[in-house]
mmCIF file with all atom_site columns, C-alpha atoms in Angstrom:
data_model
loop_
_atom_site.group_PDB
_atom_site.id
_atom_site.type_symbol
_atom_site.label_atom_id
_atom_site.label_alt_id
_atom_site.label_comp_id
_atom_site.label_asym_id
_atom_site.label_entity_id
_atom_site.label_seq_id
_atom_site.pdbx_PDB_ins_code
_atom_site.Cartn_x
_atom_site.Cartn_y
_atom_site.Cartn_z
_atom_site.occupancy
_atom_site.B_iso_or_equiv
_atom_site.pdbx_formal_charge
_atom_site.auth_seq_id
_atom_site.auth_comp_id
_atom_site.auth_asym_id
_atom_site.auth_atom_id
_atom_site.pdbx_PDB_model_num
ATOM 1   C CA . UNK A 1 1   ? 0.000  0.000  0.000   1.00 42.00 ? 15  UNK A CA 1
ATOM 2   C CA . UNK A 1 2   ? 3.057  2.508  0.510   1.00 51.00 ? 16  UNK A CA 1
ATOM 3   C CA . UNK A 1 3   ? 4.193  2.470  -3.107  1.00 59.00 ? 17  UNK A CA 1
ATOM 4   C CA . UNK A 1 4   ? 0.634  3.032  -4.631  1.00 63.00 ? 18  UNK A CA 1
ATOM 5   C CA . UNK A 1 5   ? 0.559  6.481  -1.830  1.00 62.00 ? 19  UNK A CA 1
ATOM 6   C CA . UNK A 1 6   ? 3.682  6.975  -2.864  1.00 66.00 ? 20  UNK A CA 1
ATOM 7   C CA . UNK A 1 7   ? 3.017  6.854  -6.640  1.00 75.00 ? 21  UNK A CA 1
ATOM 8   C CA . UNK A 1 8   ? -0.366 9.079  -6.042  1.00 75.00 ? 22  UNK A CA 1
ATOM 9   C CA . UNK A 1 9   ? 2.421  11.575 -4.388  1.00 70.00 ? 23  UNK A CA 1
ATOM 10  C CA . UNK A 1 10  ? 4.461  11.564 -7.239  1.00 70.00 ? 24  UNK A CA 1
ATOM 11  C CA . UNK A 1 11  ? 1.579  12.022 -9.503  1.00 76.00 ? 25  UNK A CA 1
ATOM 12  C CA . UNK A 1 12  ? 0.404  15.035 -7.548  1.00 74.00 ? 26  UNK A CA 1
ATOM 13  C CA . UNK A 1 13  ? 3.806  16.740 -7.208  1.00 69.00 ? 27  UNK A CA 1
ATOM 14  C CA . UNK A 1 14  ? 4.017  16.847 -11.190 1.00 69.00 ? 28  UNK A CA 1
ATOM 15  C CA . UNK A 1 15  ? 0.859  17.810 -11.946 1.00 78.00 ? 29  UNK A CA 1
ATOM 16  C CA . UNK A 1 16  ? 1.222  20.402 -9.388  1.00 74.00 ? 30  UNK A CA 1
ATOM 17  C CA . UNK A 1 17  ? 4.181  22.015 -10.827 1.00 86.00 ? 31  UNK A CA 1
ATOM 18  C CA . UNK A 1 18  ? 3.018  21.945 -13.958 1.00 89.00 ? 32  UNK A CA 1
ATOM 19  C CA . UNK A 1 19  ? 3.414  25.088 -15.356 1.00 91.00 ? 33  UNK A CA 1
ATOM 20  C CA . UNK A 1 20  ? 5.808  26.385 -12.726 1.00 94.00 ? 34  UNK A CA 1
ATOM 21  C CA . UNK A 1 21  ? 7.882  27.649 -15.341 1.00 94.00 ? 35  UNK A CA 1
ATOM 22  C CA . UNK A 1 22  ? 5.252  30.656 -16.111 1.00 95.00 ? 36  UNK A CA 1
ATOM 23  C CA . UNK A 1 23  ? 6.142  32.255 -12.730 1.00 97.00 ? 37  UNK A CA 1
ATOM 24  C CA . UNK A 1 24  ? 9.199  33.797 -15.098 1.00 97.00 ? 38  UNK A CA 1
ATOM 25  C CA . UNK A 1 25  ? 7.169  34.813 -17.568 1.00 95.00 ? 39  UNK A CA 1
ATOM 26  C CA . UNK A 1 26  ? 6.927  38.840 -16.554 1.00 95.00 ? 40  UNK A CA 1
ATOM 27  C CA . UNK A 1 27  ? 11.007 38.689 -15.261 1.00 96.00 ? 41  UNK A CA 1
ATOM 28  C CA . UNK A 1 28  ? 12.253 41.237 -17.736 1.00 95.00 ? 42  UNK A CA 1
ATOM 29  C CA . UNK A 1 29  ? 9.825  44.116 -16.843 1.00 95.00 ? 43  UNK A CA 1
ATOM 30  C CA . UNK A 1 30  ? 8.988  43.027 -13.431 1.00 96.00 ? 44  UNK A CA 1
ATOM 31  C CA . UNK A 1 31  ? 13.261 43.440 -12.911 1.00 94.00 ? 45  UNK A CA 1
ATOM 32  C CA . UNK A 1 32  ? 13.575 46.881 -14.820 1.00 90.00 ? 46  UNK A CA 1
ATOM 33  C CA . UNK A 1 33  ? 14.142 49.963 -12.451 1.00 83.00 ? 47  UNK A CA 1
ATOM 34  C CA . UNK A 1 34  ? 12.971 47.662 -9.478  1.00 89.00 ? 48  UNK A CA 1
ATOM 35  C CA . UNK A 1 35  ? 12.331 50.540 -7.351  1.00 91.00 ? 49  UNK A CA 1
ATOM 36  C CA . UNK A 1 36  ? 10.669 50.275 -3.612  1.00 92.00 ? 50  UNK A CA 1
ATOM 37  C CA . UNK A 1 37  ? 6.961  51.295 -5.238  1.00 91.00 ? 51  UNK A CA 1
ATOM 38  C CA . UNK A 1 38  ? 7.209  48.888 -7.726  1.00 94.00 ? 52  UNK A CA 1
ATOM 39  C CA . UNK A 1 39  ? 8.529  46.020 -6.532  1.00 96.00 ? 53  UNK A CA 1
ATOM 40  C CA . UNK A 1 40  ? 5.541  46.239 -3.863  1.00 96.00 ? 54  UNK A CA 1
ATOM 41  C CA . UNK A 1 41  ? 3.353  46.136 -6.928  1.00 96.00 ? 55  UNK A CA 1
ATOM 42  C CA . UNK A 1 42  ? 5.226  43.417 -8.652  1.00 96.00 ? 56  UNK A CA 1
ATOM 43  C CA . UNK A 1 43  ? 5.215  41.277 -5.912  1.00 97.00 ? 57  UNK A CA 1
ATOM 44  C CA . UNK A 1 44  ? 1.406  41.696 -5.308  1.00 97.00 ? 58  UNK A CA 1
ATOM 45  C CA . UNK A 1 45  ? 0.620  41.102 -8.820  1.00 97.00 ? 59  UNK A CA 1
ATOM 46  C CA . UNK A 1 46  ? 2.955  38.104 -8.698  1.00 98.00 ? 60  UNK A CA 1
ATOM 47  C CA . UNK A 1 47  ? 1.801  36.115 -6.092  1.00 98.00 ? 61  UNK A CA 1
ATOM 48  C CA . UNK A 1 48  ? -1.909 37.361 -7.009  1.00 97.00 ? 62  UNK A CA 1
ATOM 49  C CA . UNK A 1 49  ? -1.448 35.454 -10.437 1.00 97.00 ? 63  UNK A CA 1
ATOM 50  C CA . UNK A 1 50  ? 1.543  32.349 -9.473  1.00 97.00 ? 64  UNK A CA 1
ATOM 51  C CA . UNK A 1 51  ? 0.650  32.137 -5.806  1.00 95.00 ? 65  UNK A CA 1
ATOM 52  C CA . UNK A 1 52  ? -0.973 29.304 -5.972  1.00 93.00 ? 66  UNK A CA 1
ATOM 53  C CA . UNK A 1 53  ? 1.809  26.956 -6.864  1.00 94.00 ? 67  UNK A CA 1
ATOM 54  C CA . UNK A 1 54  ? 3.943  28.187 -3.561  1.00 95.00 ? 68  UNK A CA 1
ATOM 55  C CA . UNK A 1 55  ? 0.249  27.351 -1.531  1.00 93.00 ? 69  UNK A CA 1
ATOM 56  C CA . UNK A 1 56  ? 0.772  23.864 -3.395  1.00 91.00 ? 70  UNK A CA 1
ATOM 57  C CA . UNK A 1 57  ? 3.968  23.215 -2.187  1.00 93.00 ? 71  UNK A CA 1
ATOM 58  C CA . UNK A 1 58  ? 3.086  24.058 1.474   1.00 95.00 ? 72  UNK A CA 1
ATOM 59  C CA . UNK A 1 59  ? 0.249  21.606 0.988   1.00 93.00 ? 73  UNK A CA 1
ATOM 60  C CA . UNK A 1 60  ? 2.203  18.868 -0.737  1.00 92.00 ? 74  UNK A CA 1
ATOM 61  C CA . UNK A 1 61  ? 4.722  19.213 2.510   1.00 94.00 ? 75  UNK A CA 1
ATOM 62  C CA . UNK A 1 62  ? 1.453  19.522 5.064   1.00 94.00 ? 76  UNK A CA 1
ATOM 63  C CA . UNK A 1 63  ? 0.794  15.869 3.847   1.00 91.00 ? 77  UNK A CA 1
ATOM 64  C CA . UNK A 1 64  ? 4.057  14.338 3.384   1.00 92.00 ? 78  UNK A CA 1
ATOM 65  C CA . UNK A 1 65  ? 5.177  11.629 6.160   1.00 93.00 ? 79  UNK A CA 1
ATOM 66  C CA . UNK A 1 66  ? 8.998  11.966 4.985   1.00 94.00 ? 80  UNK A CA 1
ATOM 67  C CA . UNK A 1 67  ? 9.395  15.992 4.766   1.00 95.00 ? 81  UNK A CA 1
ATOM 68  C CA . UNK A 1 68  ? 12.969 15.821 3.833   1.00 94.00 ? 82  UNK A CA 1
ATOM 69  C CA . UNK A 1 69  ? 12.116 13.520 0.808   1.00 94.00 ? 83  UNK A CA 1
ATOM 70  C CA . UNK A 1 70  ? 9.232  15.586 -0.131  1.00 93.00 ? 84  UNK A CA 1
ATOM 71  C CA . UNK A 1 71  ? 10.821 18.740 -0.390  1.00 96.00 ? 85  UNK A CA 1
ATOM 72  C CA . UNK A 1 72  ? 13.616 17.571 -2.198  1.00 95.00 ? 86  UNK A CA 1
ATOM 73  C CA . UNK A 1 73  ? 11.643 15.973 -4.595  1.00 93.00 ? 87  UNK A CA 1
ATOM 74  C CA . UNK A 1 74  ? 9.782  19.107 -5.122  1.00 93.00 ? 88  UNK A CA 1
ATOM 75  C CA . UNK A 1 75  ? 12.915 21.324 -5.346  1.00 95.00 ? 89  UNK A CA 1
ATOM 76  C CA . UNK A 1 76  ? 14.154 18.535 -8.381  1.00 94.00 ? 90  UNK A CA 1
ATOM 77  C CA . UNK A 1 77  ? 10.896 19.246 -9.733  1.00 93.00 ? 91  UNK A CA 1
ATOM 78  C CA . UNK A 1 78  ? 10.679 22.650 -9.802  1.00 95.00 ? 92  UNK A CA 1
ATOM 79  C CA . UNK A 1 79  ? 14.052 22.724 -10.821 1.00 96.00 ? 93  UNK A CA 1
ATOM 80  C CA . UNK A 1 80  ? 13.956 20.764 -13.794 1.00 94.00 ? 94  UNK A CA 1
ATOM 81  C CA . UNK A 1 81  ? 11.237 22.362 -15.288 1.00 94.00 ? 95  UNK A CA 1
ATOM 82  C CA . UNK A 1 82  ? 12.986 25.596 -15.239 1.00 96.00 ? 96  UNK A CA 1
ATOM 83  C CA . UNK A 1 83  ? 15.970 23.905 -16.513 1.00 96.00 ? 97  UNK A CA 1
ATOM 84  C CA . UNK A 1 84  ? 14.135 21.898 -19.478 1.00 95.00 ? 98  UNK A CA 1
ATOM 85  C CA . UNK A 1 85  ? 12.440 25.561 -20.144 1.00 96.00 ? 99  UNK A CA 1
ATOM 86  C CA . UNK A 1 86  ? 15.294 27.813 -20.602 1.00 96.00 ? 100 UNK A CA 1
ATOM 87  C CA . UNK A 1 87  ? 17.941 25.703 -21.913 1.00 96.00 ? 101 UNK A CA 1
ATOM 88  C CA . UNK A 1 88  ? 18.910 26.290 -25.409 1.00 93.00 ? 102 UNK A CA 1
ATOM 89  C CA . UNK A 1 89  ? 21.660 24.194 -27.153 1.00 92.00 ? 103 UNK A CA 1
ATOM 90  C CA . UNK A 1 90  ? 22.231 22.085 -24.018 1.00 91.00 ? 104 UNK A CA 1
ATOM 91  C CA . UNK A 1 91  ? 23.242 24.851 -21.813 1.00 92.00 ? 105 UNK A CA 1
ATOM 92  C CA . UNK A 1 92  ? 21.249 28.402 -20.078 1.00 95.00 ? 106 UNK A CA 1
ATOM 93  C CA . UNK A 1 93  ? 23.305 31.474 -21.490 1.00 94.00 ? 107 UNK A CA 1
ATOM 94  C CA . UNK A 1 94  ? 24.754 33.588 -18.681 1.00 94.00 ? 108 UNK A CA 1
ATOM 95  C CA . UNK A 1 95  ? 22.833 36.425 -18.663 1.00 94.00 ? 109 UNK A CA 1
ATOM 96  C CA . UNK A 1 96  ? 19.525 34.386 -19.011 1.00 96.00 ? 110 UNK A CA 1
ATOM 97  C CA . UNK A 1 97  ? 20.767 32.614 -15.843 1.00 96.00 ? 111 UNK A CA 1
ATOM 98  C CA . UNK A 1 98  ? 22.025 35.774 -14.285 1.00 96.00 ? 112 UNK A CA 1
ATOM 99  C CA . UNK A 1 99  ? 18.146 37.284 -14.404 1.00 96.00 ? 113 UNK A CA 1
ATOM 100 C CA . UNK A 1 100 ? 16.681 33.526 -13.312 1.00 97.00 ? 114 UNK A CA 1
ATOM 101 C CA . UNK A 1 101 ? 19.170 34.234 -9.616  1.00 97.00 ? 115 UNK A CA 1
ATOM 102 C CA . UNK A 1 102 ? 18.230 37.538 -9.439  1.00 96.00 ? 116 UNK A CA 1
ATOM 103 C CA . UNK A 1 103 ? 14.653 36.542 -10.310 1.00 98.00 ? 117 UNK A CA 1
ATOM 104 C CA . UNK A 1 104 ? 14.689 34.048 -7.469  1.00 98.00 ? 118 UNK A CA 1
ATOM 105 C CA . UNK A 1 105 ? 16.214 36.129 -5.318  1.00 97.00 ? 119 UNK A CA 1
ATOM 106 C CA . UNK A 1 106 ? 13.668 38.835 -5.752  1.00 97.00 ? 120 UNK A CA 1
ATOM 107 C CA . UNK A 1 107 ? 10.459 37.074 -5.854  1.00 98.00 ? 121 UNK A CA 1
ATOM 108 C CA . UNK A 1 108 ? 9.967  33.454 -6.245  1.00 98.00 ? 122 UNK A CA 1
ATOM 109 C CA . UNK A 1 109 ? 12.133 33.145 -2.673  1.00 98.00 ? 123 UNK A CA 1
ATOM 110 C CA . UNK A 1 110 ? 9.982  36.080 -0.713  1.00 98.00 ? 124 UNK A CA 1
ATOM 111 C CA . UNK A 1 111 ? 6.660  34.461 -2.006  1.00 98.00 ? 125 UNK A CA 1
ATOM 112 C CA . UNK A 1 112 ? 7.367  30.845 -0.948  1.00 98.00 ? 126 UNK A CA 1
ATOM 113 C CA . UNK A 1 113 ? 8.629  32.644 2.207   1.00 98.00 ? 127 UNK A CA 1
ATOM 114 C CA . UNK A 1 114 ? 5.022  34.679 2.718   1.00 98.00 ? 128 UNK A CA 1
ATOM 115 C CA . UNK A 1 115 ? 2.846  31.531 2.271   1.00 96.00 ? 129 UNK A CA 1
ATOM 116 C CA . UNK A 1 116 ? 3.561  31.529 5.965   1.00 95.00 ? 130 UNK A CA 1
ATOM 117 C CA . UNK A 1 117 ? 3.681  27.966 6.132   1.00 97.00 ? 131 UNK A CA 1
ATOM 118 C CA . UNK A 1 118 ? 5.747  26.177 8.473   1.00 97.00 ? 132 UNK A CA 1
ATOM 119 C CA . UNK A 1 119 ? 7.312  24.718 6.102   1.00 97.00 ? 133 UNK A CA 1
ATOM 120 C CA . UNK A 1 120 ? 8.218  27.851 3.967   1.00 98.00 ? 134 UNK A CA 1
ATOM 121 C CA . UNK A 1 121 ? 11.627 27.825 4.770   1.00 98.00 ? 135 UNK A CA 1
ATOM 122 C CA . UNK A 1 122 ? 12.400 24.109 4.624   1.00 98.00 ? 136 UNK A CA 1
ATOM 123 C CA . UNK A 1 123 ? 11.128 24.768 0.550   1.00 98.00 ? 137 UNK A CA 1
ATOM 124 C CA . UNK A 1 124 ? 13.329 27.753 0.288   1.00 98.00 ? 138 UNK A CA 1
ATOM 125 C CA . UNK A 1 125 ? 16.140 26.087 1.595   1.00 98.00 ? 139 UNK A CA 1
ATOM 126 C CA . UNK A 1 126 ? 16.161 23.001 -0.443  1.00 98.00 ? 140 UNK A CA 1
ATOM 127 C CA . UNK A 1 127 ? 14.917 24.618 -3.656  1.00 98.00 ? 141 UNK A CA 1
ATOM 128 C CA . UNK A 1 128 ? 17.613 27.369 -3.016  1.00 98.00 ? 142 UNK A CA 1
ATOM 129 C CA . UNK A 1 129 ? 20.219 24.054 -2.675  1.00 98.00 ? 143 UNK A CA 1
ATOM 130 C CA . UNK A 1 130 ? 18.857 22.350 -5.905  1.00 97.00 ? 144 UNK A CA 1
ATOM 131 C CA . UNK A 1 131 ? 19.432 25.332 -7.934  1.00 98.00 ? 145 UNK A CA 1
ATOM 132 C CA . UNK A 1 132 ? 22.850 25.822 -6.600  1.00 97.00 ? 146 UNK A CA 1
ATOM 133 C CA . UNK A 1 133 ? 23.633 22.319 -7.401  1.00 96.00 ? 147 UNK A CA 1
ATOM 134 C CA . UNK A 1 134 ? 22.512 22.768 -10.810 1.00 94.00 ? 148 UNK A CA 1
ATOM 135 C CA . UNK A 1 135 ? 23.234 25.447 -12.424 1.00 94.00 ? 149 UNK A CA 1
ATOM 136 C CA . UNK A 1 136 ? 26.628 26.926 -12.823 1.00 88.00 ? 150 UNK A CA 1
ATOM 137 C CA . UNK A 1 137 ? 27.470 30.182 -10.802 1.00 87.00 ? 151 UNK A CA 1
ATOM 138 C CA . UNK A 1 138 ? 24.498 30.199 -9.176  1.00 93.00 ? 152 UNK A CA 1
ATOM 139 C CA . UNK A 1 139 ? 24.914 29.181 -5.498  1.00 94.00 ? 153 UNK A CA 1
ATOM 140 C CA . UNK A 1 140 ? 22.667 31.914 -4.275  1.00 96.00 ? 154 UNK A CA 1
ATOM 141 C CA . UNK A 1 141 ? 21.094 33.143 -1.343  1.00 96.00 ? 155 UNK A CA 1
ATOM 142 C CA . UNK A 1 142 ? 18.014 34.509 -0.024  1.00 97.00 ? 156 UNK A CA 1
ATOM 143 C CA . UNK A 1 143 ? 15.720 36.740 2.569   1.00 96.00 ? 157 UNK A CA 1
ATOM 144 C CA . UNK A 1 144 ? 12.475 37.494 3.207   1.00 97.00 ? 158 UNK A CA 1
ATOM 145 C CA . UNK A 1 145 ? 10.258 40.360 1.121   1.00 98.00 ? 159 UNK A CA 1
ATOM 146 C CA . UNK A 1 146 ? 9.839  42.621 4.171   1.00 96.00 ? 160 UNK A CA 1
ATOM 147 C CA . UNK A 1 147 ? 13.653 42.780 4.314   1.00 96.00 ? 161 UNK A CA 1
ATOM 148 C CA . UNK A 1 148 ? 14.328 43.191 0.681   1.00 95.00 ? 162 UNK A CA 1
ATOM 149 C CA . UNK A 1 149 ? 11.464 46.081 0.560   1.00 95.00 ? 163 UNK A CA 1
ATOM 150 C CA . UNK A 1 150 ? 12.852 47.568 3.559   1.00 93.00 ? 164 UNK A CA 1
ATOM 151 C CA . UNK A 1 151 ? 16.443 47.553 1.931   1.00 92.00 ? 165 UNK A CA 1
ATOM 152 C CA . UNK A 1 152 ? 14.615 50.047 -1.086  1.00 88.00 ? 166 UNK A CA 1
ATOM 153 C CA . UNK A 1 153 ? 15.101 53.621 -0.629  1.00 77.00 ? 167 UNK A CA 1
ATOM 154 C CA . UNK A 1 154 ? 12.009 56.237 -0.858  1.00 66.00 ? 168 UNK A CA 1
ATOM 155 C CA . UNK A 1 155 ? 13.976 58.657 -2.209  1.00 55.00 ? 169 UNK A CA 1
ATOM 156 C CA . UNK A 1 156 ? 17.984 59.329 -2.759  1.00 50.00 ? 170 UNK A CA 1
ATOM 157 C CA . UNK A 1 157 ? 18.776 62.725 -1.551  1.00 51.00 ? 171 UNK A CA 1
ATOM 158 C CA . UNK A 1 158 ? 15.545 63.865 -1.389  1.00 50.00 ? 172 UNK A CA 1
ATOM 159 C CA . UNK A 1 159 ? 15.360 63.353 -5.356  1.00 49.00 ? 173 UNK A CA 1
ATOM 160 C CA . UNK A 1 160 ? 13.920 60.360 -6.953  1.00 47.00 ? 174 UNK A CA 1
#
């Protein structure tokens, strides 16, 4: 009876992610002049359209028995569908890649991290391990979205 649960896991945890490549869709723009106003507004919009595949993954760890397992295989998941997305001629030019970190670092990270599961950061951690693992120069890091908003500046010299 395990492996059948165990396959129906499986099952889930790709048809969950399906699509979880889309959450990169809006990078470019959502990246340009990142200011504090608008990344408040990109992040809103962002989890208001992708938010529901971060809710899955708190979910698909609410009902795991192994939670170590579970988020791994989710992070190899998630992952490789970014991977099998943006690779062109067997390999992710450096820039691309360069915008995916930032990306990451910026929003996909912070959202995961507001789900306020208690599992959030267990999913940050080994998705932020996976990606390290996997992609070349890209051992990154990351905080929460209160402390990366906080880190924006209203104005510079009383200016912008």
């Amino acid at each position: 009876m395990q492996g059948a649960g165990g396959q129906r896991q499986r099952e889930r945890l790709k048809k969950m992610l399906e699509g979880v490549e889309k959450i990169f869709e809006e990078m470019q723009p959502m990246m340009k002049k990142l200011k504090k106003s608008s990344y408040e507004k990109n992040m809103f919009d962002f989890r208001e359209k992708h938010s529901h595949y971060f809710r899955e993954m708190a979910d698909y760890m609410d009902q795991a028995q192994d939670k170590e397992k579970a988020a791994g295989e989710m992070a190899a998941s998630f992952v490789d569908k970014v991977e099998k997305h943006y690779t062109q001629k067997g390999k992710i030019g450096g820039r691309v890649q360069a915008d995916l970190n930032f990306f990451m670092i910026y929003y996909t990270f912070p959202a995961i991290l507001l789900t306020g599961s208690e599992h959030a950061k267990v999913i940050a951690d080994t998705i932020c391990r996976e990606w390290g693992a996997r992609f070349k120069d890209s051992k990154i890091g990351y905080t929460d979205y209160y402390t990366l908003y906080d880190g924006f500046r209203d104005k510079i010299f009383g200016i912008f």
